[in-house]
Amino acid sequence: MFGWSELIPALPELLVLAMACVVLVVGLYSTNKSGGGFIVFLSVLTMLFAIIITAKDHVATVEFSRQLLFNGTFIRDGFGDMLKIVVYILMIAVFFYAKQSLRTNQNVRGEYFALLLFATLGCMVMISGYNFISLYLGLELVALSSYALVAYSRTDIKGNEAAMKYFILGAMASGLFLYGVSLLYGATGTLQIDEMASAIARQDNDMLMVLGLIFVLVGIAFKLGAVPFHMWLPDVYQGAPIATTTFLSSAPKIAAFALAVRILSEGMENIFDYWQPMVASLAILSIIIGNIFALQQENLKRMFAYSTISHIGFMLLGFVGGADGVAASMFYMIVYLIMAVGGFGLIMLLSTKGIEAENISDFKGLNQRNGWYAFLMLLILFSMAGIPPLVGFFAKLYVLQAIIAQGYIWLAVTAVIFAVIGAFYYLRVVKVMYFDESETDQAIDVSFDVKAILSVNALAQLGLLVILPVLFQYCIYVTQSL
Amino acid sequence: MSLTLTHYLIFSTLLFMVSLTGIFANRRNILVVLMSLELLLLSVNTNFIAFSKFLGNVDGQVFVFFILTVAAAEAAIGLAILVMLFRNKKSLEVDDINELEG
């Protein structure tokens, strides 16, 4: 059953695994003095090679053929390839920001980057898993690495608390997810996604199956941070070191999205009528609660956390809109995560040793201190708010188009109303940056590479406009092969 | 009287309820929460083994091995975080975890 040739499509995973181990060993020799430059170089190199291998595989199989490997537990398809490439690109930015932030805090240790690489591997397994066993293992690899990353600064009491809360709620979410999987296994007799889909098609209205579906959905909602399972998200985002917050807001969200697509759109396509109202209510609740709570935050990390919740709601809305909706969700997810990483990157930029620039007041008069960074932040905030020329607007537009095409006008109207309310808190930060007096004139001092990555990251809000139709068509293309 | 699938499912549901109660209703010690999390995974394992036996399919039992392994790793990380928290706070009361609110 198992041949060596099966390993070739899984080459990116093997590469990341091997390099994570190498970084773990090499990292022992990295100290605050050396600044960890070499391990960051190795990590970024790994991601670049992974991009090349995945892209090459992707182009070589033009028909987007689905390759099922390792007795069907692992799948390689266009959808997975595209999401993986997004994960690599986001991780490159995360590595640079993490390096900058750890250097500022004099807390450079090699295991941080090894853990980031292991978490990346977990995300890749989640994206490519086609059996509940491999999906679960990927999920846990991401989760366990993330708990350790949140607890990274050992003496920071807020970080400790955030880690404990994250651990308890995360482990419980995995438990609920597994409980749902066990019920689905009982109802269908298989753990394989495609076999489960055909088993579900044969039997309708099974109590056990619906119960399993509910638990699995709760697990996914927890991992994404959708209301009412969002309690951990603001606390963890606020308490974790900024480097970890940047990571948490990037790759794991893509992986959770892939998990949702694999399970809901592929495995449970035939009971769409059951999960569609549940997902719709998760989505609309997230948009409402996320935007309203974000209004009253003074802490920027917490504000971004609630804004993440509202964006996750918008993304989930796409699932309601059928096949086109999933493509729109995918596009939304990709565009939003680029903004989120950039936003946290700018908080990292203004932080100094031991003090994170996490309050909105820390951004006072940023325009006077450094006009370029203020402009980058402006682009990201406008894009998050969905103000027209930027990509954030088009991401929202595609999702709304997809759900209006399915006739959910009231959902679309509610989403738009709350998106407009949400624009307020983004604009408040812009006002603080441009029209308030600066309290400090400390120079912002970062290395050139971080500055370049950050600029590219923020300018992507404009740059992506050039390839916007192509990118969206491609999202539709790869989701069709699901 | 012989044991049927229903008996096993009732047993695992009870375990599930006990563990959720332990997580949410417990206001005393965080260690109890960690134990409840293990119990949650055990109820899942019971479910898997029962279904596996009555469906005549070994996939569920294989899954149980993986869950047991991951549960061990999870407990290790959970206890490590607990030790770190205790060093800084000198307390394991659930109600003392209140630095992050808003």
Coordinates of C-alpha atoms in Angstrom, one line a residue:
Chain A
M1 CA 0.0 0.0 0.0
F2 CA 2.8 2.4 0.9
G3 CA 5.4 3.4 -1.6
W4 CA 8.3 5.8 -1.4
S5 CA 6.8 7.8 -4.3
E6 CA 4.0 8.8 -2.0
L7 CA 6.5 10.9 0.0
I8 CA 7.1 13.3 -2.9
P9 CA 3.8 15.2 -2.8
A10 CA 4.4 15.6 1.0
L11 CA 7.8 17.1 0.4
P12 CA 7.0 20.6 1.8
E13 CA 5.8 19.0 5.1
L14 CA 8.9 16.9 5.3
L15 CA 11.1 19.9 4.6
V16 CA 9.4 22.0 7.3
L17 CA 9.6 19.1 9.8
A18 CA 13.3 18.6 9.1
M19 CA 14.1 22.2 9.3
A20 CA 12.2 22.6 12.6
C21 CA 14.4 20.0 14.1
V22 CA 17.5 21.7 12.7
V23 CA 16.4 25.1 14.0
L24 CA 15.8 23.5 17.4
V25 CA 19.4 22.3 17.6
V26 CA 21.0 25.3 16.0
G27 CA 18.9 27.5 18.2
L28 CA 20.7 26.3 21.3
Y29 CA 23.6 28.4 20.2
S30 CA 21.7 31.6 19.6
T31 CA 21.9 34.2 22.3
N32 CA 20.8 37.8 22.8
K33 CA 24.3 38.8 21.6
S34 CA 24.1 37.0 18.3
G35 CA 20.5 38.3 17.9
G36 CA 19.3 35.0 16.4
G37 CA 20.0 36.2 12.9
F38 CA 21.0 32.8 11.7
I39 CA 17.9 30.9 12.8
V40 CA 15.7 33.6 11.3
F41 CA 17.6 33.2 8.1
L42 CA 17.2 29.4 8.2
S43 CA 13.5 29.7 9.0
V44 CA 12.8 32.2 6.2
L45 CA 14.9 30.0 3.8
T46 CA 12.7 27.0 4.7
M47 CA 9.6 29.0 3.9
L48 CA 11.1 30.2 0.6
F49 CA 12.0 26.6 -0.4
A50 CA 8.5 25.4 0.7
I51 CA 7.0 28.1 -1.6
I52 CA 9.1 26.9 -4.5
I53 CA 8.3 23.2 -4.0
T54 CA 4.6 23.7 -3.5
A55 CA 4.3 26.0 -6.4
K56 CA 6.2 23.6 -8.6
D57 CA 4.0 20.7 -7.6
H58 CA 1.0 22.8 -8.2
V59 CA 2.0 23.8 -11.7
A60 CA 3.1 20.3 -12.6
T61 CA -0.4 19.0 -11.9
V62 CA -2.2 21.4 -14.1
E63 CA -5.6 19.6 -13.9
F64 CA -5.6 20.2 -10.1
S65 CA -5.8 16.5 -9.7
R66 CA -6.5 15.4 -6.2
Q67 CA -3.8 13.1 -4.9
L68 CA -4.8 11.0 -2.0
L69 CA -1.8 9.7 -0.1
F70 CA -0.9 7.5 2.9
N71 CA -4.1 5.4 2.7
G72 CA -6.3 8.4 2.1
T73 CA -5.3 10.3 5.2
F74 CA -3.5 13.1 3.3
I75 CA -4.7 15.1 0.3
R76 CA -2.8 17.3 -2.1
D77 CA -5.0 19.5 -4.2
G78 CA -5.1 23.1 -5.6
F79 CA -7.1 24.4 -2.6
G80 CA -4.5 23.1 -0.2
D81 CA -1.6 24.3 -2.3
M82 CA -2.9 27.8 -2.5
L83 CA -3.6 28.0 1.2
K84 CA -0.2 26.6 2.1
I85 CA 1.5 29.2 0.0
V86 CA -0.4 31.9 1.8
V87 CA 0.7 30.3 5.1
Y88 CA 4.4 30.4 4.0
I89 CA 4.2 34.1 3.0
L90 CA 2.5 35.1 6.2
M91 CA 5.0 33.1 8.2
I92 CA 7.9 35.0 6.5
A93 CA 6.5 38.2 7.8
V94 CA 5.9 36.7 11.2
F95 CA 9.5 35.5 11.5
F96 CA 10.9 39.0 10.8
Y97 CA 8.5 40.7 13.2
A98 CA 9.2 38.1 15.9
K99 CA 13.0 38.6 15.5
Q100 CA 12.5 42.4 15.9
S101 CA 10.3 42.0 18.9
L102 CA 12.4 39.5 20.7
R103 CA 15.5 41.6 20.1
T104 CA 13.8 44.6 21.6
N105 CA 12.9 42.6 24.7
Q106 CA 16.4 41.0 24.9
N107 CA 14.7 37.6 24.9
V108 CA 16.0 35.9 21.8
R109 CA 15.9 32.1 22.2
G110 CA 16.1 29.5 19.5
E111 CA 13.2 27.5 20.6
Y112 CA 10.8 30.3 19.7
F113 CA 11.5 29.8 16.0
A114 CA 11.5 26.0 16.3
L115 CA 8.0 26.2 17.9
L116 CA 6.9 28.6 15.1
L117 CA 8.1 26.1 12.5
F118 CA 6.3 23.2 14.3
A119 CA 3.1 25.2 14.4
T120 CA 3.5 25.9 10.7
L121 CA 3.8 22.2 10.1
G122 CA 0.6 21.7 12.1
C123 CA -1.1 24.2 9.9
M124 CA 0.0 22.4 6.8
V125 CA -1.2 19.1 8.1
M126 CA -4.6 20.6 8.9
I127 CA -4.8 22.1 5.4
S128 CA -3.9 18.7 3.8
G129 CA -5.6 16.3 6.3
Y130 CA -8.3 14.2 4.8
N131 CA -9.0 11.9 7.7
F132 CA -10.1 12.9 11.1
I133 CA -7.0 11.4 12.6
S134 CA -4.6 13.5 10.6
L135 CA -6.8 16.6 11.0
Y136 CA -6.8 16.1 14.8
L137 CA -3.0 15.6 14.9
G138 CA -2.5 18.8 12.9
L139 CA -4.9 20.7 15.1
E140 CA -3.1 19.6 18.3
L141 CA 0.3 20.3 16.8
V142 CA -0.7 23.9 16.2
A143 CA -2.5 24.2 19.6
L144 CA 0.3 22.7 21.7
S145 CA 2.9 24.9 20.0
S146 CA 0.7 28.0 20.4
Y147 CA 0.2 27.4 24.2
A148 CA 4.0 27.3 24.6
L149 CA 4.4 30.4 22.4
V150 CA 1.8 32.4 24.5
A151 CA 3.7 31.4 27.7
Y152 CA 7.0 32.5 26.2
S153 CA 7.9 35.3 28.6
R154 CA 8.0 33.4 31.8
T155 CA 8.0 36.2 34.2
D156 CA 5.1 38.2 32.7
I157 CA 2.1 37.5 34.8
K158 CA -0.4 38.6 32.1
G159 CA 1.3 36.2 29.6
N160 CA 1.0 33.4 32.1
E161 CA -2.6 34.0 32.7
A162 CA -3.3 34.2 29.0
A163 CA -1.5 30.9 28.4
M164 CA -3.5 29.2 31.2
K165 CA -6.8 30.5 29.8
Y166 CA -5.8 29.6 26.3
F167 CA -4.8 26.1 27.4
I168 CA -8.0 25.4 29.3
L169 CA -10.3 26.7 26.6
G170 CA -8.3 25.3 23.7
A171 CA -8.0 21.8 25.2
M172 CA -11.7 21.9 26.0
A173 CA -12.5 22.9 22.4
S174 CA -10.3 20.0 21.1
G175 CA -12.2 17.7 23.4
L176 CA -15.6 18.9 22.2
F177 CA -14.4 18.6 18.6
L178 CA -13.3 15.0 19.3
Y179 CA -16.6 14.2 21.0
G180 CA -18.3 15.3 17.8
V181 CA -16.0 13.3 15.7
S182 CA -16.7 10.2 17.8
L183 CA -20.4 10.6 17.3
L184 CA -20.0 11.1 13.6
Y185 CA -17.8 8.0 13.5
G186 CA -20.6 6.1 15.3
A187 CA -23.2 7.4 12.8
T188 CA -21.2 6.7 9.6
G189 CA -18.6 4.1 10.6
T190 CA -15.7 5.9 9.0
L191 CA -13.1 8.6 9.7
Q192 CA -12.4 9.4 6.1
I193 CA -13.8 12.7 4.9
D194 CA -15.0 11.4 1.4
E195 CA -16.4 8.1 2.8
M196 CA -18.2 10.1 5.5
A197 CA -19.7 12.3 2.8
S198 CA -21.1 9.3 0.9
A199 CA -22.3 7.6 4.1
I200 CA -24.1 10.8 5.1
A201 CA -25.7 10.9 1.7
R202 CA -27.2 7.5 2.2
Q203 CA -28.8 8.2 5.6
D204 CA -30.8 11.3 6.4
N205 CA -31.9 12.8 9.6
D206 CA -29.9 10.7 12.0
M207 CA -29.9 12.1 15.6
L208 CA -26.4 10.9 16.2
M209 CA -25.1 12.6 13.1
V210 CA -26.7 15.9 13.8
L211 CA -25.4 15.9 17.4
G212 CA -21.9 15.1 16.1
L213 CA -22.2 17.9 13.6
I214 CA -23.1 20.4 16.4
F215 CA -20.1 19.4 18.5
V216 CA -17.7 19.5 15.6
L217 CA -19.0 22.9 14.6
V218 CA -18.5 24.1 18.2
G219 CA -14.9 23.0 18.0
I220 CA -14.3 24.8 14.7
A221 CA -16.0 27.9 16.0
F222 CA -13.7 27.8 19.0
K223 CA -10.6 27.6 16.9
L224 CA -11.7 30.4 14.6
G225 CA -12.9 32.5 17.5
A226 CA -16.5 33.0 16.4
V227 CA -19.1 34.2 18.9
P228 CA -20.3 32.7 21.3
F229 CA -17.0 30.8 21.5
H230 CA -14.8 33.8 21.4
M231 CA -14.1 34.4 25.1
W232 CA -10.4 33.3 24.8
L233 CA -9.5 35.5 21.9
P234 CA -9.3 39.0 23.4
D235 CA -7.5 37.8 26.6
V236 CA -5.0 35.7 24.7
Y237 CA -4.3 38.5 22.2
Q238 CA -3.8 41.0 24.9
G239 CA -1.8 38.8 27.3
A240 CA 0.5 37.1 24.8
P241 CA 3.8 38.7 23.7
I242 CA 3.3 40.8 20.6
A243 CA 5.3 38.4 18.4
T244 CA 3.0 35.5 19.4
T245 CA -0.1 37.6 18.9
T246 CA 1.1 38.3 15.4
F247 CA 1.5 34.6 14.8
L248 CA -1.8 33.6 16.3
S249 CA -3.6 36.1 14.1
S250 CA -2.1 34.6 10.9
A251 CA -1.4 30.9 10.0
P252 CA -3.7 29.1 12.6
K253 CA -6.7 31.1 11.3
I254 CA -6.0 29.9 7.7
A255 CA -5.7 26.3 9.0
A256 CA -9.0 26.6 11.0
F257 CA -10.6 27.9 7.8
A258 CA -9.3 24.9 5.8
L259 CA -10.6 22.6 8.5
A260 CA -14.0 24.2 8.2
V261 CA -14.0 23.9 4.5
R262 CA -12.9 20.3 4.5
I263 CA -15.4 19.2 7.1
L264 CA -18.4 21.4 6.2
S265 CA -18.2 21.9 2.5
E266 CA -16.7 18.6 1.6
G267 CA -17.7 16.1 4.3
M268 CA -21.1 17.5 5.1
E269 CA -22.2 18.9 1.8
N270 CA -25.3 16.7 1.8
I271 CA -26.6 18.1 5.1
F272 CA -26.0 21.7 4.1
D273 CA -29.6 22.5 5.4
Y274 CA -28.6 21.5 8.9
W275 CA -25.4 23.4 9.3
Q276 CA -26.2 26.4 7.2
P277 CA -28.5 28.1 9.8
M278 CA -26.0 27.4 12.6
V279 CA -23.1 28.9 10.6
A280 CA -25.2 31.9 9.6
S281 CA -26.0 32.6 13.3
L282 CA -22.4 32.2 14.3
A283 CA -21.4 34.6 11.6
I284 CA -24.0 37.3 12.3
L285 CA -23.4 37.1 16.1
S286 CA -19.7 37.5 15.5
I287 CA -20.2 40.5 13.3
I288 CA -22.5 42.2 15.9
I289 CA -20.6 41.4 19.1
G290 CA -17.2 41.8 17.6
N291 CA -17.9 45.3 16.3
I292 CA -19.8 46.5 19.4
F293 CA -17.2 45.4 21.9
A294 CA -14.3 46.7 19.8
L295 CA -15.8 50.2 20.1
Q296 CA -15.1 50.5 23.8
Q297 CA -11.5 49.2 23.8
E298 CA -8.6 51.4 24.8
N299 CA -6.1 48.6 24.3
L300 CA -5.2 48.2 20.6
K301 CA -4.4 44.5 20.9
R302 CA -7.8 43.9 22.4
M303 CA -9.4 46.1 19.8
F304 CA -7.8 44.1 17.0
A305 CA -8.9 40.9 18.8
Y306 CA -12.6 42.0 18.7
S307 CA -12.1 43.3 15.1
T308 CA -10.7 39.8 14.3
I309 CA -13.9 38.3 15.7
S310 CA -16.0 40.5 13.4
H311 CA -13.9 39.7 10.4
I312 CA -14.2 36.0 11.2
G313 CA -18.0 36.5 11.2
F314 CA -17.8 38.1 7.8
M315 CA -15.7 35.2 6.5
L316 CA -18.2 32.6 7.9
L317 CA -21.0 34.5 6.2
G318 CA -19.5 33.3 2.9
F319 CA -20.2 29.6 3.9
V320 CA -23.9 30.4 3.7
G321 CA -23.5 31.4 0.1
G322 CA -22.8 27.9 -1.4
A323 CA -19.8 27.2 -3.6
D324 CA -19.2 30.8 -4.8
G325 CA -19.5 31.8 -1.1
V326 CA -16.6 29.5 -0.1
A327 CA -14.4 31.1 -2.8
A328 CA -15.4 34.5 -1.4
S329 CA -14.6 33.4 2.1
M330 CA -11.2 32.1 1.0
F331 CA -10.4 35.4 -0.6
Y332 CA -11.6 37.3 2.4
M333 CA -9.5 35.2 4.7
I334 CA -6.3 35.7 2.7
V335 CA -6.8 39.5 2.4
Y336 CA -7.8 39.9 6.0
L337 CA -4.8 38.0 7.4
I338 CA -2.4 40.1 5.4
M339 CA -3.9 43.2 7.1
A340 CA -4.0 41.6 10.5
V341 CA -0.3 40.6 10.4
G342 CA 0.6 44.1 9.2
G343 CA -1.5 45.7 12.0
F344 CA 0.2 43.7 14.7
G345 CA 3.6 44.4 13.0
L346 CA 3.1 48.1 13.5
I347 CA 2.3 47.6 17.2
M348 CA 5.5 45.6 17.4
L349 CA 7.4 48.5 15.7
L350 CA 6.4 51.1 18.3
S351 CA 7.1 48.8 21.3
T352 CA 10.2 49.3 23.4
K353 CA 11.9 47.0 25.9
G354 CA 9.3 45.6 28.3
I355 CA 6.6 48.0 27.2
E356 CA 4.4 47.2 24.3
A357 CA 2.7 50.0 22.5
E358 CA -0.6 48.4 23.0
N359 CA -2.7 51.4 24.0
I360 CA -4.3 53.5 21.4
S361 CA -2.8 56.5 23.1
D362 CA 0.7 55.2 22.2
F363 CA -0.1 56.0 18.6
K364 CA -0.7 59.7 19.4
G365 CA 0.9 62.0 16.8
L366 CA 2.6 59.1 15.0
N367 CA 2.4 61.2 11.9
Q368 CA 4.8 63.8 13.4
R369 CA 7.2 61.1 14.7
N370 CA 7.3 59.2 11.4
G371 CA 5.0 60.0 8.6
W372 CA 5.7 56.8 6.6
Y373 CA 4.7 54.4 9.4
A374 CA 1.6 56.5 10.1
F375 CA 0.7 56.1 6.4
L376 CA 1.3 52.3 6.5
M377 CA -1.0 52.1 9.5
L378 CA -3.6 54.3 7.8
L379 CA -3.6 51.9 4.8
I380 CA -4.1 48.8 7.0
L381 CA -6.8 50.5 9.1
F382 CA -8.7 51.7 6.1
S383 CA -8.5 48.3 4.5
M384 CA -9.8 46.7 7.6
A385 CA -12.7 49.2 7.7
G386 CA -13.5 48.3 4.1
I387 CA -13.0 51.8 2.6
P388 CA -13.3 51.5 -1.2
P389 CA -10.1 51.7 -3.1
L390 CA -8.4 49.2 -0.8
V391 CA -8.6 45.4 -1.1
G392 CA -10.5 45.1 2.2
F393 CA -13.5 46.6 0.5
F394 CA -13.5 44.1 -2.4
A395 CA -13.2 41.2 0.0
K396 CA -16.4 42.4 1.7
L397 CA -18.0 43.0 -1.6
Y398 CA -17.4 39.5 -2.9
V399 CA -18.8 37.9 0.2
L400 CA -21.9 40.1 0.1
Q401 CA -22.4 39.4 -3.6
A402 CA -22.3 35.7 -2.9
I403 CA -24.9 35.7 -0.1
I404 CA -27.2 38.2 -2.0
A405 CA -27.1 35.8 -5.0
Q406 CA -28.5 33.2 -2.6
G407 CA -31.2 35.5 -1.5
Y408 CA -30.0 36.4 2.1
I409 CA -30.7 40.1 1.8
W410 CA -31.3 40.6 5.5
L411 CA -28.0 38.9 6.4
A412 CA -26.1 41.2 4.0
V413 CA -27.9 44.3 5.3
T414 CA -27.1 43.5 8.9
A415 CA -23.5 42.8 8.0
V416 CA -23.1 46.1 6.2
I417 CA -24.7 48.1 9.0
F418 CA -22.3 46.7 11.6
A419 CA -19.3 47.0 9.3
V420 CA -20.2 50.7 9.1
I421 CA -20.4 50.9 12.9
G422 CA -17.1 49.1 13.0
A423 CA -15.5 51.8 10.8
F424 CA -15.7 54.1 13.7
Y425 CA -13.1 52.5 15.9
Y426 CA -10.6 52.2 13.0
L427 CA -11.0 55.8 12.1
R428 CA -10.6 56.7 15.8
V429 CA -7.0 55.3 15.6
V430 CA -6.4 57.3 12.4
K431 CA -7.6 60.5 14.1
V432 CA -5.3 59.8 17.1
M433 CA -2.3 59.3 14.7
Y434 CA -2.9 62.4 12.6
F435 CA -4.5 65.0 14.8
D436 CA -3.3 64.4 18.3
E437 CA -0.1 65.8 19.8
S438 CA 2.7 63.2 20.3
E439 CA 3.6 62.6 23.9
T440 CA 7.1 61.3 23.1
D441 CA 9.5 62.0 20.4
Q442 CA 11.5 58.9 20.8
A443 CA 12.8 57.8 17.4
I444 CA 11.5 54.6 15.9
D445 CA 14.5 52.4 15.4
V446 CA 14.2 49.1 13.4
S447 CA 16.5 47.2 11.1
F448 CA 16.1 47.7 7.4
D449 CA 14.8 44.2 6.6
V450 CA 11.9 44.6 9.0
K451 CA 11.1 48.0 7.7
A452 CA 11.0 46.6 4.1
I453 CA 8.8 43.7 5.0
L454 CA 6.4 45.9 6.9
S455 CA 6.2 48.4 4.0
V456 CA 5.5 45.6 1.5
N457 CA 3.0 44.1 3.9
A458 CA 1.0 47.4 4.2
L459 CA 1.4 48.4 0.6
A460 CA -0.1 45.0 -0.4
Q461 CA -3.4 46.7 0.5
L462 CA -2.9 48.7 -2.7
G463 CA -0.7 46.3 -4.6
L464 CA -3.2 43.4 -4.5
L465 CA -5.6 45.6 -6.4
V466 CA -3.6 45.0 -9.5
I467 CA -4.1 41.2 -9.4
L468 CA -7.4 41.4 -7.6
P469 CA -9.6 39.8 -10.4
V470 CA -7.0 37.1 -11.1
L471 CA -6.7 36.2 -7.4
F472 CA -10.4 36.0 -6.9
Q473 CA -10.9 33.9 -10.1
Y474 CA -8.1 31.6 -8.8
C475 CA -10.0 31.2 -5.5
I476 CA -13.1 30.2 -7.4
Y477 CA -11.0 27.9 -9.5
V478 CA -9.4 26.0 -6.7
T479 CA -12.6 25.7 -4.6
Q480 CA -14.4 24.2 -7.6
S481 CA -12.1 21.2 -7.4
L482 CA -13.2 20.5 -3.8
Chain B
M1 CA -28.3 -8.7 31.1
S2 CA -25.7 -8.0 28.5
L3 CA -24.1 -4.7 27.8
T4 CA -25.3 -3.0 24.7
L5 CA -24.0 0.1 22.8
T6 CA -26.5 2.2 24.7
H7 CA -24.9 1.4 28.0
Y8 CA -21.5 2.5 26.8
L9 CA -22.9 5.7 25.4
I10 CA -24.8 6.6 28.6
F11 CA -21.6 6.0 30.5
S12 CA -19.5 8.2 28.2
T13 CA -22.2 10.9 28.3
L14 CA -22.0 10.8 32.1
L15 CA -18.2 11.2 32.0
F16 CA -18.6 14.0 29.5
M17 CA -21.1 15.8 31.8
V18 CA -18.9 15.3 34.9
S19 CA -15.9 16.8 33.1
L20 CA -17.8 19.8 31.7
T21 CA -19.1 20.5 35.2
G22 CA -15.6 20.2 36.5
I23 CA -14.4 22.8 34.0
F24 CA -17.2 25.4 34.4
A25 CA -18.7 25.0 37.9
N26 CA -15.3 24.6 39.6
R27 CA -14.2 27.8 41.4
R28 CA -11.5 26.3 43.5
N29 CA -8.4 24.8 42.0
I30 CA -7.0 24.9 38.5
L31 CA -5.5 21.5 39.0
V32 CA -9.1 20.1 39.1
V33 CA -9.8 21.8 35.7
L34 CA -6.8 20.0 34.2
M35 CA -8.1 16.7 35.6
S36 CA -11.5 17.4 34.1
L37 CA -9.9 18.0 30.7
E38 CA -8.3 14.5 30.9
L39 CA -11.7 13.1 31.8
L40 CA -13.2 14.8 28.7
L41 CA -10.8 12.9 26.5
L42 CA -11.5 9.7 28.3
S43 CA -15.2 10.0 27.6
V44 CA -14.3 10.5 23.9
N45 CA -12.1 7.4 24.1
T46 CA -15.0 5.4 25.6
N47 CA -17.2 6.5 22.8
F48 CA -14.7 5.5 20.1
I49 CA -14.0 2.1 21.6
A50 CA -17.7 1.3 22.0
F51 CA -18.5 2.4 18.4
S52 CA -15.5 0.5 17.1
K53 CA -16.5 -2.7 18.9
F54 CA -20.2 -2.5 17.8
L55 CA -19.4 -1.4 14.2
G56 CA -16.7 -4.1 13.8
N57 CA -14.3 -1.4 12.5
V58 CA -10.8 -0.9 14.0
D59 CA -10.4 2.8 12.9
G60 CA -11.8 4.0 16.2
Q61 CA -9.4 2.0 18.3
V62 CA -6.5 3.4 16.3
F63 CA -7.8 6.9 16.9
V64 CA -7.8 6.2 20.7
F65 CA -4.1 5.5 20.6
F66 CA -3.4 8.8 19.0
I67 CA -5.7 10.6 21.5
L68 CA -4.0 9.0 24.5
T69 CA -0.6 10.1 23.1
V70 CA -1.7 13.7 22.5
A71 CA -3.4 13.8 25.9
A72 CA -0.1 13.0 27.5
A73 CA 1.7 15.8 25.6
E74 CA -1.2 18.1 26.5
A75 CA -1.0 17.3 30.2
A76 CA 2.7 18.0 30.1
I77 CA 2.3 21.5 28.6
G78 CA -0.7 22.2 30.9
L79 CA 1.3 21.3 34.0
A80 CA 4.3 23.3 32.8
I81 CA 2.1 26.4 32.4
L82 CA 0.5 25.7 35.8
V83 CA 3.9 25.6 37.5
M84 CA 4.9 28.9 35.8
L85 CA 1.7 30.5 36.9
F86 CA 2.1 29.3 40.5
R87 CA 5.6 30.7 40.7
N88 CA 4.5 34.1 39.7
K89 CA 1.1 34.2 41.6
K90 CA 1.6 31.9 44.6
S91 CA -1.9 30.7 44.1
L92 CA -3.9 28.2 42.2
E93 CA -7.4 29.7 42.8
V94 CA -9.5 30.0 39.6
D95 CA -10.9 33.3 40.8
D96 CA -7.4 34.8 41.1
I97 CA -6.9 34.6 37.4
N98 CA -8.2 38.1 36.8
E99 CA -5.5 40.3 35.3
L100 CA -7.1 40.3 31.9
E101 CA -10.6 41.7 31.8
G102 CA -12.4 44.3 29.7

